Short mmCIF file of C-alpha atoms in Angstrom, two decimals:
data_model
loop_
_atom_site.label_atom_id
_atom_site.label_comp_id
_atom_site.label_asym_id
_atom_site.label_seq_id
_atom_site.Cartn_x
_atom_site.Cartn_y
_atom_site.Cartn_z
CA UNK A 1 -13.98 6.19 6.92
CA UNK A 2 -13.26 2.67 5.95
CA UNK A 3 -11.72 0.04 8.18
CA UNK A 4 -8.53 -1.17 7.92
CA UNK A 5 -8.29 -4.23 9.99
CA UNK A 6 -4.74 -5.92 8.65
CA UNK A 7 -3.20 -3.86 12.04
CA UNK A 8 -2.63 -6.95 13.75
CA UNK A 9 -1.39 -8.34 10.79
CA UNK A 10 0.79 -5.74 10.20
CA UNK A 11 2.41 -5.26 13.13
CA UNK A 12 2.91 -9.18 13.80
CA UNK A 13 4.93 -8.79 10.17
CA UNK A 14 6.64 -5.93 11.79
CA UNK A 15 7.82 -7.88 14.75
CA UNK A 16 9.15 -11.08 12.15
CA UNK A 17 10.73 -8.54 10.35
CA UNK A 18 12.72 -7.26 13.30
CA UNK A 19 13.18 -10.83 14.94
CA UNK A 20 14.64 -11.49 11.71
CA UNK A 21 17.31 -8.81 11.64
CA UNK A 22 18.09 -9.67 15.03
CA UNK A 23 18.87 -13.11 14.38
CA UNK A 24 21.24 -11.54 11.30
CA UNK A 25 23.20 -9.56 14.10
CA UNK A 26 25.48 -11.91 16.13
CA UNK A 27 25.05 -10.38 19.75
CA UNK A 28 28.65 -10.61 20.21
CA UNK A 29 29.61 -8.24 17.51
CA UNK A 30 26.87 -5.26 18.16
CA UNK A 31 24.22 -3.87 19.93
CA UNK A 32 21.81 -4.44 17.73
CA UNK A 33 20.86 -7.90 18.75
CA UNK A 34 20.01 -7.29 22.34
CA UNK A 35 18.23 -3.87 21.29
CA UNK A 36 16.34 -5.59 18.44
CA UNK A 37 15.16 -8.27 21.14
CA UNK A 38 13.90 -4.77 23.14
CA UNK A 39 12.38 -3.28 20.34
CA UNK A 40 10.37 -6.66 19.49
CA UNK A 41 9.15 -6.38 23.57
CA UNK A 42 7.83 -2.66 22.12
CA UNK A 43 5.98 -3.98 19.48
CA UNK A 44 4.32 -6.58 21.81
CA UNK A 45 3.26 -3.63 23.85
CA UNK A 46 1.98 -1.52 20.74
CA UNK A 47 -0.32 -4.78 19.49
CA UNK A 48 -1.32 -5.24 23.47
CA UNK A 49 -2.62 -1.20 23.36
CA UNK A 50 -4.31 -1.60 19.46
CA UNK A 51 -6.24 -4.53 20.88
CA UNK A 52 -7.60 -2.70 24.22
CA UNK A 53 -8.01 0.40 21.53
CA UNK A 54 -6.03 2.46 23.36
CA UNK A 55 -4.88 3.72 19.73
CA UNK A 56 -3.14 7.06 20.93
CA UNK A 57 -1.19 5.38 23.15
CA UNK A 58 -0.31 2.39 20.38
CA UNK A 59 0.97 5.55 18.03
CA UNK A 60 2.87 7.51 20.21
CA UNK A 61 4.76 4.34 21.25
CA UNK A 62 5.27 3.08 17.51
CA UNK A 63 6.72 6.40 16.54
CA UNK A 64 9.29 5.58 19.25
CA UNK A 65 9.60 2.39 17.75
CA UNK A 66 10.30 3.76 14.66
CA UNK A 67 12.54 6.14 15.28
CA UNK A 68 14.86 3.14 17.02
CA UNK A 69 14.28 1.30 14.43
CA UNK A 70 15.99 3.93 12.13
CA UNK A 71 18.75 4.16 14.88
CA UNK A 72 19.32 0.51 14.91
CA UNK A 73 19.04 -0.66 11.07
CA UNK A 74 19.26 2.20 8.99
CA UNK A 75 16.71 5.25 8.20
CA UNK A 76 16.23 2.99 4.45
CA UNK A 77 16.12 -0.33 5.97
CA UNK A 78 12.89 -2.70 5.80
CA UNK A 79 12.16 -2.68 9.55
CA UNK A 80 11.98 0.97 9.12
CA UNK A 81 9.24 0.53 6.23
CA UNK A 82 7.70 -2.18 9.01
CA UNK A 83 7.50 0.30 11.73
CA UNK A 84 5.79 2.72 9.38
CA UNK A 85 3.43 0.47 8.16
CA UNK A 86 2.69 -0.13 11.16
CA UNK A 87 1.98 3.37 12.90
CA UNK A 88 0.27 4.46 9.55
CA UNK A 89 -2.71 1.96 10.69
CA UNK A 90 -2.74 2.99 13.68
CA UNK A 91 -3.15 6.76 12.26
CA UNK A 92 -5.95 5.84 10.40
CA UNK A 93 -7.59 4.01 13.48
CA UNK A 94 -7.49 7.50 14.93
CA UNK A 95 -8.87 8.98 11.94
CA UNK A 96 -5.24 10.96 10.74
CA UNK A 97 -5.35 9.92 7.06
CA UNK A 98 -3.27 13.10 6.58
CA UNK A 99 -0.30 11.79 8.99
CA UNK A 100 -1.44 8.05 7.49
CA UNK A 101 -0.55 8.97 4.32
CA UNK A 102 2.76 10.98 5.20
CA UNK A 103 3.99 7.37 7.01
CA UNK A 104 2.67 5.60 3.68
CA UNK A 105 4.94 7.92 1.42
CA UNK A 106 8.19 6.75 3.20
CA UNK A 107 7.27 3.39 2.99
CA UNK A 108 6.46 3.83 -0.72
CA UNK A 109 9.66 6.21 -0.99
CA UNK A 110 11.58 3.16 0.69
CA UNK A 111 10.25 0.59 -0.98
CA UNK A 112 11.37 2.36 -4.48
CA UNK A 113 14.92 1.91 -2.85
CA UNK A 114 15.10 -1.25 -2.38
CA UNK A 115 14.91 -4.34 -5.57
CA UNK A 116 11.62 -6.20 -4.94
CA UNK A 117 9.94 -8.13 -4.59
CA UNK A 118 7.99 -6.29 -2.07
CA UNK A 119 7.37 -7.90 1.46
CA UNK A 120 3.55 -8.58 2.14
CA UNK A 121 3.16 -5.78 4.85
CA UNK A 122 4.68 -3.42 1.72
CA UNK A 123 1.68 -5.00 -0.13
CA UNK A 124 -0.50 -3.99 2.51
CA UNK A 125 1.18 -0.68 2.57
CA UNK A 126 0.66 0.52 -0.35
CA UNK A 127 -2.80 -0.62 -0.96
CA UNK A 128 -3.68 1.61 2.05
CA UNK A 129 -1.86 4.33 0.39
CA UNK A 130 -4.25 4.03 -2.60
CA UNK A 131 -7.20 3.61 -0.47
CA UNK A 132 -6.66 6.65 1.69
CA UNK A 133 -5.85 8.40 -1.79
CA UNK A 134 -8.66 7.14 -3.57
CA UNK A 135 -11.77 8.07 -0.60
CA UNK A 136 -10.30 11.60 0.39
CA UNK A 137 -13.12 13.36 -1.82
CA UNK A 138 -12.48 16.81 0.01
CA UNK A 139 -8.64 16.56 -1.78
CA UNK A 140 -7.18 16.94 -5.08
CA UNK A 141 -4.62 13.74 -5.64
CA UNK A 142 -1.34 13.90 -6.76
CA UNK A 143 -1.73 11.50 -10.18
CA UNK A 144 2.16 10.24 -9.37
CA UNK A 145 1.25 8.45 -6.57
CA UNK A 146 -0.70 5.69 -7.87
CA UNK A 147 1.45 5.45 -10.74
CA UNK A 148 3.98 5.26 -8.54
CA UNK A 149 2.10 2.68 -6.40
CA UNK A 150 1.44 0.81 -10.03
CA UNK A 151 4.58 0.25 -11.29
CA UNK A 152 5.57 -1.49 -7.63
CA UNK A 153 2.87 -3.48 -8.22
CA UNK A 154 4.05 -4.51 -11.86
CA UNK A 155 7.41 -5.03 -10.75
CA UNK A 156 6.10 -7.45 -7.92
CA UNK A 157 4.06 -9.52 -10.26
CA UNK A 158 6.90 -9.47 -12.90
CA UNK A 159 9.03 -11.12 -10.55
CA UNK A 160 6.41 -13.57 -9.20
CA UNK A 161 6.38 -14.98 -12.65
CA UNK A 162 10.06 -16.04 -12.64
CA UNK A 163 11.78 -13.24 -14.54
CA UNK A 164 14.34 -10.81 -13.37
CA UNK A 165 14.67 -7.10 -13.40
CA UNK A 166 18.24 -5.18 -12.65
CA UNK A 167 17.73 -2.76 -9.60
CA UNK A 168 17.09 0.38 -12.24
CA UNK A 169 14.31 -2.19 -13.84
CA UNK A 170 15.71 -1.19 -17.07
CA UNK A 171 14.00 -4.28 -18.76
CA UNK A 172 10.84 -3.16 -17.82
CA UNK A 173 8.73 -1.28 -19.66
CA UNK A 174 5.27 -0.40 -18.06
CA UNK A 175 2.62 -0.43 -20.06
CA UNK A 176 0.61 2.99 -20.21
CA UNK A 177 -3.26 3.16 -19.95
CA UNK A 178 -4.57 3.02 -24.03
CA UNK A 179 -8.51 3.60 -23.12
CA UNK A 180 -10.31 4.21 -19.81
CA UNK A 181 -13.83 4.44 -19.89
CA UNK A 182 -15.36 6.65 -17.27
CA UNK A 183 -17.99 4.71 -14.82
CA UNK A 184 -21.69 4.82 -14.76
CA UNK A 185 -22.94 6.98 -11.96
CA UNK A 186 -24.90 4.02 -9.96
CA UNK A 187 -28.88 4.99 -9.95
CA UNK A 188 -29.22 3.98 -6.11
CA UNK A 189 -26.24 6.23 -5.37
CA UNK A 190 -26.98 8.94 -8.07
CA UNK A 191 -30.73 8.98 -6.11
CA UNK A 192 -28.98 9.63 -2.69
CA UNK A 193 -26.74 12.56 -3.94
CA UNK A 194 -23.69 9.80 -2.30
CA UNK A 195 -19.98 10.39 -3.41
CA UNK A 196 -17.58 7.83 -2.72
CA UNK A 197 -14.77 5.41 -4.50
CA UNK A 198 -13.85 2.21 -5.79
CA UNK A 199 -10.27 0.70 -5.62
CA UNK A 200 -9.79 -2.27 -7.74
CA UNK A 201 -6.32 -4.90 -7.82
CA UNK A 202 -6.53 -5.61 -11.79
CA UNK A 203 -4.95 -8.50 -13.73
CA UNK A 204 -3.94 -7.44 -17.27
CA UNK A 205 -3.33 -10.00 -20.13
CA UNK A 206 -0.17 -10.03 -22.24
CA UNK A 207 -2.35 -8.00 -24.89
CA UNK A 208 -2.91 -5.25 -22.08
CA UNK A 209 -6.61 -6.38 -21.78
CA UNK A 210 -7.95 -6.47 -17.80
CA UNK A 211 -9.39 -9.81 -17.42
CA UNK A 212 -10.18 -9.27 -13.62
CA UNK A 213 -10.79 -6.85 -11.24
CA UNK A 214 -10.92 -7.36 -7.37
CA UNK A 215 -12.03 -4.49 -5.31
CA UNK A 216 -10.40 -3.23 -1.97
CA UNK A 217 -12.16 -3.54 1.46
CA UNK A 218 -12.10 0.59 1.08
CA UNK A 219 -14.46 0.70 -1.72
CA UNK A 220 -17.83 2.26 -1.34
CA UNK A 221 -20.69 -0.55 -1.25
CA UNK A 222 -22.84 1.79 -3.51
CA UNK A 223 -19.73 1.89 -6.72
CA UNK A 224 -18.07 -1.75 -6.40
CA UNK A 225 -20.67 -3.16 -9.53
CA UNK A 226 -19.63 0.44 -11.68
CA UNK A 227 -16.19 0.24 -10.28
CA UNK A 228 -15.99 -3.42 -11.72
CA UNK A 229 -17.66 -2.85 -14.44
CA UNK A 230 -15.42 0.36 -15.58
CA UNK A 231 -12.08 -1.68 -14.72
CA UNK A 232 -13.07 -4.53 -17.36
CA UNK A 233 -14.09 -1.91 -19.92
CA UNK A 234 -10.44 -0.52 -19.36
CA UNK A 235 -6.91 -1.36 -21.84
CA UNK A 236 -3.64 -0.79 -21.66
CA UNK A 237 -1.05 -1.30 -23.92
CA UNK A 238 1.45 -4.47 -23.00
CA UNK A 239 3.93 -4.41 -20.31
CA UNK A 240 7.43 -5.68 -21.84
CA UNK A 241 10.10 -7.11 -20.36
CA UNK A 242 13.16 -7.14 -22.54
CA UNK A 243 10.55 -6.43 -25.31
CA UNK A 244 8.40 -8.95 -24.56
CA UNK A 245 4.68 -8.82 -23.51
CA UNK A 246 3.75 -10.11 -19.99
CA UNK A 247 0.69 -10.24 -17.85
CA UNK A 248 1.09 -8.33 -14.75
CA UNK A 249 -1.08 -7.15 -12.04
CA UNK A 250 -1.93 -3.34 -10.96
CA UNK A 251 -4.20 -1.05 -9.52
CA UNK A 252 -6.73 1.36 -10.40
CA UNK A 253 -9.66 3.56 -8.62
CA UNK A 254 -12.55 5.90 -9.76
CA UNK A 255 -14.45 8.41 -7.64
CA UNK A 256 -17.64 9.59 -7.68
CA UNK A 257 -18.09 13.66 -5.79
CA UNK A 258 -21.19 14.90 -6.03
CA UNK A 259 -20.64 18.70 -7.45
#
């Protein structure tokens, strides 16, 4: 299993995030500011158990947390999607991709919801959703996930540039994959009988041409080169926006299973 390591991250974002809303929320005129204060004291108390490693105990606290946080903002508000992001990390430090990736699907399901651009533990997010998608070998995927994953992506980089999108994103038109070459089975890792994966963040030209791909912490040491190497080799055709080509940035992954 692969690390994760942004859990401290995450769950410090978690805590702005509800700090935040709290400080939106005169105390005067609801609950919510007092009880946000309390459920920022949980979240101390979840990052105090991750770092001892007392991860069961972190989890079954944060799905407290999240279920107040539902209570208090909204079941499709962001510090929902924080809280989720959150406990999904903490699955995987316990080695429950399956209830990791069941957190990761509201967050991805909430995120849809909401105009971008996403927040950077949504970044996170997600790219732990493809990871955990991309290295279960024992499991069919679903392809609509990391399409789904994609075009989030594309939308966030669309707007990083400057331009706008309507919440339906009915300027946008994602570009579809023209040609992907299938990887080179590495000899080292052919040799060994190995399986394994290779996430990649790729930044696409205007022309749909990948002029750079940047592999996730998940990937396998034994595929990043063929990974790399396969994402280059890759096209697409151009993203528009109002019928007009842009350069965006996405995500792709290849897996190796021995038969």
């Amino acid at each position: 299993m692969f690390k994760t390591m942004r859990l401290l991250t995450a769950l410090s974002l978690t805590l702005l995030a509800l700090a935040q809303a709290g400080a939106r929320t005169p105390q005067t005129a609801s609950p919510a500011g007092p009880a946000a204060g309390q459920l920022a004291e949980t979240n101390r108390k979840i990052r105090e158990l991750a770092d001892a490693k007392k991860y069961d105990e972190a989890a079954k606290l944060a799905e407290t947390a999240a279920e107040e946080a539902s209570r208090l903002f909204g079941p499709d508000s962001a510090e929902v999607s924080a809280q989720l992001s959150g406990l999904a990390e903490l699955h995987v430090a316990r080695r429950e991709s399956g209830k990791a990736k069941k957190a990761l699907a509201r967050v991805l399901e909430l995120r849809e919801k909401r105009p971008g651009p996403s927040q950077k533990f949504e970044q996170d997010a997600l790219e732990l959703y493809t990871c955990l998608v991309a290295t279960d070998l024992r499991s069919r995927f679903d392809p609509e996930i990391p399409e789904r994953i994609s075009r989030v992506l594309v939308e966030d980089s669309v707007l990083g540039q400057g331009l706008r999108l309507s919440p339906d994103g009915r300027e946008l038109e994602v570009g579809s994959s023209a040609s992907k070459p299938p990887p080179s089975y590495p000899p080292e890792a052919r040799s060994a009988r190995a399986s394994g994966a290779a996430v990649m963040v790729i930044d696409i030209d205007e022309a749909g041409k990948v002029v750079s791909a940047t592999p996730l912490g998940c990937t396998s040491r034994l595929f990043m080169g063929a990974g790399q190497e396969a994402a280059l080799r890759a096209t697409f055709k151009p993203t528009l926006v109002n019928g007009r080509p842009v350069k965006v940035r996405s995500i792709t992954f290849y897996r190796w299973i021995v038969q």
